[in-house]
């Protein structure tokens, strides 16, 4: 049913008269429909929440509410009109208003879609774009998960990629992809003790850790004097592993000396 008692600024569709009506103390026609309006729709300042909504049906699925900008016309390379939702500006240092969505956001098919912030003016840094899951309520509650899910494939097609692209560099440093917390890669190759490895194309997978190998040091190294230091091999559940410290072999000359200097040398 359409609303009978109105709030100033409310709009309804009168199914009997076949026209939209606005409430300003009484219900009055809006001149043949919203599509024919030539002026702005504004709500009285006494209305704390202005509402434009589709009337519910007598039964069944709810009615859609569509807000559509106009298509471009003519033969030129002109873009279609924008739909601009502008929250109110703050007063006294408070935050600006928000655009609240109490449901899903879904884009239509036909072309790629974007969520982006317009470029800043000359000499001004670009604004941040944050997508945040919900914070848990008071008490021992969990925060909401944030999912970035690409489209599923059909038939023999390939699933969509999730691409995270840091900003390209101008004359400064290229942007980075940062993870401030734990990172989990569940691609089916994870095994306890494996390490994340990449191929030459940057494709990552979990692989067995490489066998221990020699580490070459082409210069002197020293330990801090703040505390005693050790070079050792960790204990093994079976036979202990050997630790060899040796000087270099000579080619056609004398081999190098192994010098143990300092205080007491305990072997």
Short mmCIF file of C-alpha atoms in Angstrom, two decimals:
data_model
loop_
_atom_site.label_atom_id
_atom_site.label_comp_id
_atom_site.label_asym_id
_atom_site.label_seq_id
_atom_site.Cartn_x
_atom_site.Cartn_y
_atom_site.Cartn_z
CA UNK A 1 0.00 0.00 0.00
CA UNK A 2 1.15 3.53 -0.63
CA UNK A 3 1.74 5.65 2.48
CA UNK A 4 -1.33 7.59 3.61
CA UNK A 5 0.17 9.84 6.29
CA UNK A 6 3.20 11.63 4.91
CA UNK A 7 6.31 13.43 6.09
CA UNK A 8 7.23 16.67 4.40
CA UNK A 9 9.50 15.88 1.49
CA UNK A 10 8.25 12.29 1.01
CA UNK A 11 7.54 11.07 -2.52
CA UNK A 12 5.09 8.28 -3.39
CA UNK A 13 3.66 6.75 -6.55
CA UNK A 14 -0.12 6.89 -6.74
CA UNK A 15 -1.11 3.73 -8.60
CA UNK A 16 -4.69 4.94 -8.90
CA UNK A 17 -3.77 8.22 -10.57
CA UNK A 18 -0.69 6.75 -12.27
CA UNK A 19 1.60 9.57 -11.15
CA UNK A 20 4.20 10.50 -8.55
CA UNK A 21 3.14 12.69 -5.66
CA UNK A 22 5.08 14.77 -3.17
CA UNK A 23 4.05 15.60 0.36
CA UNK A 24 4.17 19.21 1.59
CA UNK A 25 1.40 19.16 4.13
CA UNK A 26 -0.76 17.37 1.54
CA UNK A 27 -0.14 14.94 -1.30
CA UNK A 28 0.17 16.75 -4.64
CA UNK A 29 1.11 15.52 -8.11
CA UNK A 30 4.68 16.12 -9.21
CA UNK A 31 3.78 17.15 -12.71
CA UNK A 32 3.31 13.82 -14.47
CA UNK A 33 6.24 11.83 -13.06
CA UNK A 34 9.75 12.25 -11.83
CA UNK A 35 11.19 11.82 -15.32
CA UNK A 36 9.56 15.13 -16.32
CA UNK A 37 10.83 17.20 -13.40
CA UNK A 38 12.74 20.33 -14.39
CA UNK A 39 13.72 21.36 -10.86
CA UNK A 40 15.59 19.80 -7.95
CA UNK A 41 13.91 17.57 -5.40
CA UNK A 42 14.70 18.83 -1.92
CA UNK A 43 13.52 17.89 1.55
CA UNK A 44 12.35 20.38 4.14
CA UNK A 45 15.03 21.19 6.74
CA UNK A 46 12.75 19.86 9.48
CA UNK A 47 13.04 16.35 7.98
CA UNK A 48 15.96 14.51 9.58
CA UNK A 49 15.92 11.68 7.01
CA UNK A 50 14.71 12.23 3.46
CA UNK A 51 13.55 9.04 1.75
CA UNK A 52 12.98 8.17 -1.89
CA UNK A 53 11.74 4.61 -2.12
CA UNK A 54 9.75 2.27 -4.30
CA UNK A 55 6.37 1.30 -2.90
CA UNK A 56 6.08 -2.36 -1.86
CA UNK A 57 3.82 -4.57 -3.97
CA UNK A 58 0.65 -6.14 -2.63
CA UNK A 59 2.56 -9.44 -2.57
CA UNK A 60 5.65 -11.01 -4.04
CA UNK A 61 9.07 -9.60 -4.86
CA UNK A 62 9.79 -6.00 -3.93
CA UNK A 63 9.78 -3.32 -6.62
CA UNK A 64 13.06 -1.99 -7.97
CA UNK A 65 14.11 1.64 -7.68
CA UNK A 66 16.20 2.74 -10.62
CA UNK A 67 18.12 6.02 -10.82
CA UNK A 68 19.54 6.43 -14.30
CA UNK A 69 21.60 9.19 -15.85
CA UNK A 70 20.94 10.07 -19.48
CA UNK A 71 22.74 8.55 -22.43
CA UNK A 72 24.87 10.71 -24.69
CA UNK A 73 23.27 11.78 -27.95
CA UNK A 74 24.55 13.04 -31.27
CA UNK A 75 27.45 11.78 -33.32
CA UNK A 76 30.35 13.00 -31.22
CA UNK A 77 32.52 10.90 -28.87
CA UNK A 78 30.60 12.06 -25.78
CA UNK A 79 30.32 10.15 -22.53
CA UNK A 80 27.08 9.32 -20.76
CA UNK A 81 25.89 11.34 -17.80
CA UNK A 82 27.20 10.67 -14.28
CA UNK A 83 25.24 9.73 -11.18
CA UNK A 84 26.76 11.71 -8.32
CA UNK A 85 26.03 10.92 -4.68
CA UNK A 86 27.49 13.67 -2.51
CA UNK A 87 27.49 13.34 1.30
CA UNK A 88 27.11 16.49 3.34
CA UNK A 89 30.18 18.50 4.36
CA UNK A 90 31.11 18.67 8.07
CA UNK A 91 31.07 21.63 10.44
CA UNK A 92 33.49 22.18 13.31
CA UNK A 93 36.04 19.52 12.42
CA UNK A 94 33.65 16.56 12.36
CA UNK A 95 33.79 14.00 9.55
CA UNK A 96 31.89 14.47 6.32
CA UNK A 97 28.76 12.46 5.66
CA UNK A 98 28.87 8.93 4.27
CA UNK A 99 27.09 6.96 1.60
CA UNK A 100 25.59 3.98 3.40
CA UNK A 101 24.65 0.76 1.63
CA UNK A 102 22.39 -1.63 3.53
CA UNK A 103 22.77 -4.36 0.95
CA UNK A 104 24.93 -5.64 -1.88
CA UNK A 105 26.36 -3.52 -4.70
CA UNK A 106 26.06 -5.25 -8.06
CA UNK A 107 27.29 -4.05 -11.43
CA UNK A 108 25.56 -4.93 -14.67
CA UNK A 109 27.18 -7.04 -17.37
CA UNK A 110 28.56 -5.67 -20.60
CA UNK A 111 31.86 -4.03 -19.77
CA UNK A 112 34.54 -3.76 -17.08
CA UNK A 113 33.63 -1.73 -14.00
CA UNK A 114 35.75 0.33 -11.60
CA UNK A 115 35.60 1.87 -8.15
CA UNK A 116 38.08 4.72 -8.13
CA UNK A 117 38.85 8.17 -6.79
CA UNK A 118 39.30 11.00 -9.24
CA UNK A 119 42.83 12.26 -9.78
CA UNK A 120 43.98 15.11 -7.53
CA UNK A 121 44.82 18.57 -8.75
CA UNK A 122 48.29 19.78 -9.59
CA UNK A 123 50.69 19.53 -6.65
CA UNK A 124 48.19 17.61 -4.49
CA UNK A 125 48.73 14.02 -3.34
CA UNK A 126 46.14 11.45 -4.38
CA UNK A 127 43.48 10.48 -1.83
CA UNK A 128 43.41 7.04 -0.21
CA UNK A 129 40.72 4.49 -1.03
CA UNK A 130 39.94 2.07 1.78
CA UNK A 131 37.72 -0.98 1.67
CA UNK A 132 37.20 -2.19 5.24
CA UNK A 133 35.28 -5.07 6.72
CA UNK A 134 33.10 -4.37 9.75
CA UNK A 135 34.51 -4.04 13.25
CA UNK A 136 33.10 -6.43 15.83
CA UNK A 137 30.69 -5.06 18.39
CA UNK A 138 31.50 -4.61 22.06
CA UNK A 139 32.45 -7.77 23.91
CA UNK A 140 34.31 -10.79 22.59
CA UNK A 141 33.28 -10.58 18.95
CA UNK A 142 35.17 -11.19 15.70
CA UNK A 143 35.82 -8.60 13.06
CA UNK A 144 34.28 -9.19 9.64
CA UNK A 145 36.25 -10.90 6.88
CA UNK A 146 37.16 -9.05 3.69
CA UNK A 147 36.82 -11.11 0.52
CA UNK A 148 38.13 -10.19 -2.92
CA UNK A 149 36.62 -12.84 -5.19
CA UNK A 150 37.15 -13.05 -8.93
CA UNK A 151 34.53 -14.47 -11.25
CA UNK A 152 34.13 -18.20 -11.73
CA UNK A 153 34.74 -19.72 -15.16
CA UNK A 154 32.18 -21.65 -17.17
CA UNK A 155 32.94 -24.66 -19.31
CA UNK A 156 36.63 -24.77 -20.26
CA UNK A 157 37.22 -21.10 -19.50
CA UNK A 158 39.75 -19.78 -16.99
CA UNK A 159 38.71 -18.30 -13.67
CA UNK A 160 39.17 -14.56 -13.26
CA UNK A 161 42.30 -13.13 -11.64
CA UNK A 162 42.48 -10.98 -8.52
CA UNK A 163 44.99 -8.28 -9.46
CA UNK A 164 46.48 -5.93 -6.85
CA UNK A 165 48.47 -3.23 -8.62
CA UNK A 166 50.45 -0.66 -6.61
CA UNK A 167 50.66 2.80 -8.12
CA UNK A 168 53.14 3.32 -10.94
CA UNK A 169 56.11 5.57 -10.30
CA UNK A 170 56.60 9.04 -11.67
CA UNK A 171 60.09 10.16 -10.72
CA UNK A 172 59.77 8.72 -7.20
CA UNK A 173 59.37 5.24 -5.76
CA UNK A 174 56.88 2.77 -7.19
CA UNK A 175 54.06 1.83 -4.83
CA UNK A 176 54.25 -1.40 -2.85
CA UNK A 177 51.83 -4.12 -1.89
CA UNK A 178 51.88 -4.32 1.91
CA UNK A 179 50.34 -6.87 4.26
CA UNK A 180 50.08 -5.60 7.84
CA UNK A 181 49.46 -8.93 9.49
CA UNK A 182 49.54 -12.66 8.76
CA UNK A 183 49.34 -13.89 5.20
CA UNK A 184 47.78 -17.20 4.16
CA UNK A 185 48.08 -18.72 0.68
CA UNK A 186 45.66 -21.64 0.23
CA UNK A 187 46.37 -22.87 -3.28
CA UNK A 188 46.49 -26.59 -2.50
CA UNK A 189 50.30 -26.83 -2.46
CA UNK A 190 50.86 -25.91 1.20
CA UNK A 191 52.78 -28.48 3.27
CA UNK A 192 54.15 -27.99 6.76
CA UNK A 193 57.73 -26.73 6.58
CA UNK A 194 57.55 -25.68 2.93
CA UNK A 195 58.56 -22.18 1.85
CA UNK A 196 56.83 -19.80 -0.55
CA UNK A 197 58.74 -19.84 -3.83
CA UNK A 198 58.26 -17.97 -7.09
CA UNK A 199 59.19 -18.81 -10.64
CA UNK A 200 60.64 -16.37 -13.17
CA UNK A 201 57.15 -15.11 -14.02
CA UNK A 202 56.28 -14.34 -10.40
CA UNK A 203 53.91 -17.30 -9.94
CA UNK A 204 54.12 -18.33 -6.28
CA UNK A 205 53.67 -21.78 -4.75
CA UNK A 206 54.73 -23.68 -1.66
CA UNK A 207 57.85 -25.77 -2.24
CA UNK A 208 60.11 -27.93 -0.08
CA UNK A 209 62.90 -25.91 1.53
CA UNK A 210 66.18 -26.30 -0.36
CA UNK A 211 68.88 -28.46 1.17
CA UNK A 212 71.44 -26.71 3.35
CA UNK A 213 74.31 -25.23 1.39
CA UNK A 214 77.47 -23.24 1.99
CA UNK A 215 77.17 -19.51 2.55
CA UNK A 216 80.00 -17.56 1.03
CA UNK A 217 81.40 -14.60 2.96
CA UNK A 218 83.79 -12.49 0.91
CA UNK A 219 84.82 -10.22 3.75
CA UNK A 220 85.40 -10.26 7.52
CA UNK A 221 82.47 -10.54 9.87
CA UNK A 222 82.31 -9.88 13.56
CA UNK A 223 79.91 -10.29 16.46
CA UNK A 224 78.72 -7.56 18.76
CA UNK A 225 80.57 -7.22 22.08
CA UNK A 226 77.33 -7.01 24.04
CA UNK A 227 77.20 -10.73 24.92
CA UNK A 228 78.80 -14.12 24.28
CA UNK A 229 78.18 -15.58 20.83
CA UNK A 230 78.20 -19.10 19.41
CA UNK A 231 78.42 -20.80 16.05
CA UNK A 232 76.71 -24.17 16.34
CA UNK A 233 74.48 -26.75 14.71
CA UNK A 234 71.15 -27.43 16.34
CA UNK A 235 70.70 -30.79 18.10
CA UNK A 236 69.39 -33.66 16.02
CA UNK A 237 66.99 -36.42 17.05
CA UNK A 238 69.49 -38.89 15.55
CA UNK A 239 73.27 -38.62 15.22
CA UNK A 240 74.65 -35.14 15.62
CA UNK A 241 75.79 -33.27 12.51
CA UNK A 242 79.39 -32.23 12.00
CA UNK A 243 80.54 -28.62 12.04
CA UNK A 244 83.70 -28.01 10.02
CA UNK A 245 85.71 -24.82 10.20
CA UNK A 246 88.62 -24.93 7.84
CA UNK A 247 90.99 -22.69 5.97
CA UNK A 248 91.09 -22.62 2.21
CA UNK A 249 93.04 -25.10 0.14
CA UNK A 250 95.83 -23.73 -1.97
CA UNK A 251 95.94 -24.12 -5.70
CA UNK A 252 99.59 -24.68 -6.58
CA UNK A 253 100.54 -22.78 -3.43
CA UNK A 254 100.42 -23.30 0.33
CA UNK A 255 97.01 -23.80 1.98
CA UNK A 256 95.63 -21.12 4.27
CA UNK A 257 96.15 -21.10 8.02
CA UNK A 258 93.33 -21.49 10.54
CA UNK A 259 93.88 -19.03 13.37
CA UNK A 260 91.97 -19.13 16.68
CA UNK A 261 92.93 -16.02 18.63
CA UNK A 262 91.74 -14.18 21.67
CA UNK A 263 91.22 -15.32 25.24
CA UNK A 264 91.01 -18.99 26.13
CA UNK A 265 90.47 -21.27 23.12
CA UNK A 266 88.48 -24.35 24.19
CA UNK A 267 88.24 -27.33 21.88
#
